[in-house]
Structure formats: structure tokens, C-alpha cells
Amino acid sequence: STEHTIFALDDATGKVAYLAQHQLLDQIPELRNDVITPSQCGEEGPIQTNAWIGTGGTRTPLHFDTYSNLFIQIVGSKYVRLYNQSETEKLYVLKGKDGSNHASQGNMSAVDCEKENFNVHPEAENAEFVEVVLLPGDLLFIPEKVWHYVRGITTSASVNFWW
């Protein structure tokens, strides 16, 4: 579990800044008083809590995690696209250096959600997905190995719990 801070430039919106998958609540323990750990994280609680803070236009590429995930939208709004594990064959999993299906950053897809190129990835056009927009106070359960893509619609802050 490493921390990732990503700063990028989005051609459509101008400058985009993203503090992604950051263990902010460990870094500043006083903030834990403002974020209640949901009881749904099992008897032992979460193994990791991450903060996601960024401008509109931030993107987390299509991937899946090996942990169950409770994702809580605190400020602003985010668009989330979810694909069931059964759609994996249509999602062009990136190959790692060792030839496995696990790219260096985890389980990643080559499909660029919302900017799909079906000439390059024709099977992705047939992949079924569910879309949701998260608003402040919304909680989304993402089971382990469910593919997900996230885009910040507005400046936003989110917290997720892996267990």
C-alpha cells in the first residue's frame, strides 16, 4: 500500500490537481474525529483508509481492487462507472512485465472510460456497466474485484475504506 499523489493537466478543463489514495487520516489523526468508520468494514475494521481530494476533471482509470471498498463522498460530486467481474474479458486487462494480467499499479484496464476507442477495444462496446453520481453524504459499496472508474465532476473530497 503506497501513497499516490497525482497532478495532471486536463485539456478540457485546464489545470487539474489530485491527491489520490492518500492516508491523510493517519497523517493528521485529528481528522478521524470527523470521519466515522462504518461498521460494515467487518469485525476487525478497515485495513486502510484513503483520502481522495481534487478538482473537477480528476480521473482514476478503470481497475479493480483486491479488497472490498466503502467509498464515501464528503464534498462535491463524482461519477463512477462499475463493471462486474464477469465483464473482464471485454475490458482489455493490461499485462504486467512478467506477462501476468496484473499491471504494476494493480489490476488495470486499457479501456479509457468516457473516451472509449472501440476501433482499438471493440469488445468494450459490449461490456455492461452501471453508472452512478455520488453527492455529499453518499456511500458506495464496491465489492472486491469489481471494475471501477471514477471521475471528479466538481472539486471534491472523498474517503474510502478497504477491508
mmCIF file with all atom_site columns, N, CA, C and O in Angstrom, residues 57-75:
data_model
loop_
_atom_site.group_PDB
_atom_site.id
_atom_site.type_symbol
_atom_site.label_atom_id
_atom_site.label_alt_id
_atom_site.label_comp_id
_atom_site.label_asym_id
_atom_site.label_entity_id
_atom_site.label_seq_id
_atom_site.pdbx_PDB_ins_code
_atom_site.Cartn_x
_atom_site.Cartn_y
_atom_site.Cartn_z
_atom_site.occupancy
_atom_site.B_iso_or_equiv
_atom_site.pdbx_formal_charge
_atom_site.auth_seq_id
_atom_site.auth_comp_id
_atom_site.auth_asym_id
_atom_site.auth_atom_id
_atom_site.pdbx_PDB_model_num
ATOM 1  N N  . GLY A 1 57 ? -12.611 17.057 -12.928 1.00 0.00 ? 57 GLY A N  1
ATOM 2  C CA . GLY A 1 57 ? -11.803 16.559 -14.030 1.00 0.00 ? 57 GLY A CA 1
ATOM 3  C C  . GLY A 1 57 ? -10.779 15.520 -13.630 1.00 0.00 ? 57 GLY A C  1
ATOM 4  O O  . GLY A 1 57 ? -10.107 14.954 -14.492 1.00 0.00 ? 57 GLY A O  1
ATOM 5  N N  . THR A 1 58 ? -10.642 15.227 -12.328 1.00 0.00 ? 58 THR A N  1
ATOM 6  C CA . THR A 1 58 ? -9.729  14.166 -11.926 1.00 0.00 ? 58 THR A CA 1
ATOM 7  C C  . THR A 1 58 ? -10.279 12.830 -12.403 1.00 0.00 ? 58 THR A C  1
ATOM 8  O O  . THR A 1 58 ? -11.493 12.654 -12.515 1.00 0.00 ? 58 THR A O  1
ATOM 9  N N  . ARG A 1 59 ? -9.398  11.908 -12.689 1.00 0.00 ? 59 ARG A N  1
ATOM 10 C CA . ARG A 1 59 ? -9.815  10.595 -13.168 1.00 0.00 ? 59 ARG A CA 1
ATOM 11 C C  . ARG A 1 59 ? -8.978  9.504  -12.517 1.00 0.00 ? 59 ARG A C  1
ATOM 12 O O  . ARG A 1 59 ? -7.762  9.633  -12.418 1.00 0.00 ? 59 ARG A O  1
ATOM 13 N N  . THR A 1 60 ? -9.651  8.443  -12.104 1.00 0.00 ? 60 THR A N  1
ATOM 14 C CA . THR A 1 60 ? -8.982  7.230  -11.673 1.00 0.00 ? 60 THR A CA 1
ATOM 15 C C  . THR A 1 60 ? -9.291  6.188  -12.737 1.00 0.00 ? 60 THR A C  1
ATOM 16 O O  . THR A 1 60 ? -10.460 5.863  -12.962 1.00 0.00 ? 60 THR A O  1
ATOM 17 N N  . PRO A 1 61 ? -8.274  5.677  -13.435 1.00 0.00 ? 61 PRO A N  1
ATOM 18 C CA . PRO A 1 61 ? -8.514  4.751  -14.546 1.00 0.00 ? 61 PRO A CA 1
ATOM 19 C C  . PRO A 1 61 ? -9.263  3.491  -14.115 1.00 0.00 ? 61 PRO A C  1
ATOM 20 O O  . PRO A 1 61 ? -9.272  3.126  -12.936 1.00 0.00 ? 61 PRO A O  1
ATOM 21 N N  . LEU A 1 62 ? -9.850  2.818  -15.090 1.00 0.00 ? 62 LEU A N  1
ATOM 22 C CA . LEU A 1 62 ? -10.604 1.591  -14.851 1.00 0.00 ? 62 LEU A CA 1
ATOM 23 C C  . LEU A 1 62 ? -9.678  0.516  -14.284 1.00 0.00 ? 62 LEU A C  1
ATOM 24 O O  . LEU A 1 62 ? -8.657  0.173  -14.886 1.00 0.00 ? 62 LEU A O  1
ATOM 25 N N  . HIS A 1 63 ? -10.044 -0.001 -13.112 1.00 0.00 ? 63 HIS A N  1
ATOM 26 C CA . HIS A 1 63 ? -9.243  -1.000 -12.412 1.00 0.00 ? 63 HIS A CA 1
ATOM 27 C C  . HIS A 1 63 ? -10.128 -1.745 -11.436 1.00 0.00 ? 63 HIS A C  1
ATOM 28 O O  . HIS A 1 63 ? -11.281 -1.395 -11.241 1.00 0.00 ? 63 HIS A O  1
ATOM 29 N N  . PHE A 1 64 ? -9.577  -2.794 -10.814 1.00 0.00 ? 64 PHE A N  1
ATOM 30 C CA . PHE A 1 64 ? -10.267 -3.391 -9.677  1.00 0.00 ? 64 PHE A CA 1
ATOM 31 C C  . PHE A 1 64 ? -9.287  -3.556 -8.537  1.00 0.00 ? 64 PHE A C  1
ATOM 32 O O  . PHE A 1 64 ? -8.072  -3.616 -8.733  1.00 0.00 ? 64 PHE A O  1
ATOM 33 N N  . ASP A 1 65 ? -9.838  -3.598 -7.323  1.00 0.00 ? 65 ASP A N  1
ATOM 34 C CA . ASP A 1 65 ? -9.042  -3.769 -6.119  1.00 0.00 ? 65 ASP A CA 1
ATOM 35 C C  . ASP A 1 65 ? -9.247  -5.174 -5.576  1.00 0.00 ? 65 ASP A C  1
ATOM 36 O O  . ASP A 1 65 ? -10.276 -5.811 -5.836  1.00 0.00 ? 65 ASP A O  1
ATOM 37 N N  . THR A 1 66 ? -8.296  -5.645 -4.798  1.00 0.00 ? 66 THR A N  1
ATOM 38 C CA . THR A 1 66 ? -8.413  -6.967 -4.190  1.00 0.00 ? 66 THR A CA 1
ATOM 39 C C  . THR A 1 66 ? -9.058  -6.902 -2.807  1.00 0.00 ? 66 THR A C  1
ATOM 40 O O  . THR A 1 66 ? -9.119  -7.904 -2.113  1.00 0.00 ? 66 THR A O  1
ATOM 41 N N  . TYR A 1 67 ? -9.534  -5.711 -2.436  1.00 0.00 ? 67 TYR A N  1
ATOM 42 C CA . TYR A 1 67 ? -10.222 -5.522 -1.164  1.00 0.00 ? 67 TYR A CA 1
ATOM 43 C C  . TYR A 1 67 ? -11.634 -5.023 -1.423  1.00 0.00 ? 67 TYR A C  1
ATOM 44 O O  . TYR A 1 67 ? -11.898 -4.360 -2.430  1.00 0.00 ? 67 TYR A O  1
ATOM 45 N N  . SER A 1 68 ? -12.545 -5.302 -0.500  1.00 0.00 ? 68 SER A N  1
ATOM 46 C CA . SER A 1 68 ? -13.852 -4.655 -0.538  1.00 0.00 ? 68 SER A CA 1
ATOM 47 C C  . SER A 1 68 ? -13.653 -3.197 -0.169  1.00 0.00 ? 68 SER A C  1
ATOM 48 O O  . SER A 1 68 ? -12.729 -2.848 0.556   1.00 0.00 ? 68 SER A O  1
ATOM 49 N N  . ASN A 1 69 ? -14.547 -2.347 -0.663  1.00 0.00 ? 69 ASN A N  1
ATOM 50 C CA . ASN A 1 69 ? -14.342 -0.910 -0.591  1.00 0.00 ? 69 ASN A CA 1
ATOM 51 C C  . ASN A 1 69 ? -15.655 -0.215 -0.240  1.00 0.00 ? 69 ASN A C  1
ATOM 52 O O  . ASN A 1 69 ? -16.668 -0.448 -0.899  1.00 0.00 ? 69 ASN A O  1
ATOM 53 N N  . LEU A 1 70 ? -15.630 0.626  0.770   1.00 0.00 ? 70 LEU A N  1
ATOM 54 C CA . LEU A 1 70 ? -16.724 1.563  1.031   1.00 0.00 ? 70 LEU A CA 1
ATOM 55 C C  . LEU A 1 70 ? -16.202 2.936  0.677   1.00 0.00 ? 70 LEU A C  1
ATOM 56 O O  . LEU A 1 70 ? -15.229 3.413  1.262   1.00 0.00 ? 70 LEU A O  1
ATOM 57 N N  . PHE A 1 71 ? -16.832 3.551  -0.307  1.00 0.00 ? 71 PHE A N  1
ATOM 58 C CA . PHE A 1 71 ? -16.387 4.846  -0.828  1.00 0.00 ? 71 PHE A CA 1
ATOM 59 C C  . PHE A 1 71 ? -17.411 5.898  -0.409  1.00 0.00 ? 71 PHE A C  1
ATOM 60 O O  . PHE A 1 71 ? -18.594 5.775  -0.736  1.00 0.00 ? 71 PHE A O  1
ATOM 61 N N  . ILE A 1 72 ? -16.976 6.919  0.319   1.00 0.00 ? 72 ILE A N  1
ATOM 62 C CA . ILE A 1 72 ? -17.876 7.936  0.864   1.00 0.00 ? 72 ILE A CA 1
ATOM 63 C C  . ILE A 1 72 ? -17.543 9.287  0.249   1.00 0.00 ? 72 ILE A C  1
ATOM 64 O O  . ILE A 1 72 ? -16.403 9.750  0.305   1.00 0.00 ? 72 ILE A O  1
ATOM 65 N N  . GLN A 1 73 ? -18.550 9.897  -0.345  1.00 0.00 ? 73 GLN A N  1
ATOM 66 C CA . GLN A 1 73 ? -18.400 11.233 -0.927  1.00 0.00 ? 73 GLN A CA 1
ATOM 67 C C  . GLN A 1 73 ? -18.687 12.256 0.172   1.00 0.00 ? 73 GLN A C  1
ATOM 68 O O  . GLN A 1 73 ? -19.758 12.246 0.777   1.00 0.00 ? 73 GLN A O  1
ATOM 69 N N  . ILE A 1 74 ? -17.729 13.125 0.430   1.00 0.00 ? 74 ILE A N  1
ATOM 70 C CA . ILE A 1 74 ? -17.874 14.106 1.515   1.00 0.00 ? 74 ILE A CA 1
ATOM 71 C C  . ILE A 1 74 ? -18.256 15.476 0.971   1.00 0.00 ? 74 ILE A C  1
ATOM 72 O O  . ILE A 1 74 ? -19.186 16.113 1.460   1.00 0.00 ? 74 ILE A O  1
ATOM 73 N N  . VAL A 1 75 ? -17.526 15.955 -0.029  1.00 0.00 ? 75 VAL A N  1
ATOM 74 C CA . VAL A 1 75 ? -17.760 17.276 -0.624  1.00 0.00 ? 75 VAL A CA 1
ATOM 75 C C  . VAL A 1 75 ? -17.762 17.099 -2.141  1.00 0.00 ? 75 VAL A C  1
ATOM 76 O O  . VAL A 1 75 ? -16.991 16.307 -2.679  1.00 0.00 ? 75 VAL A O  1
#
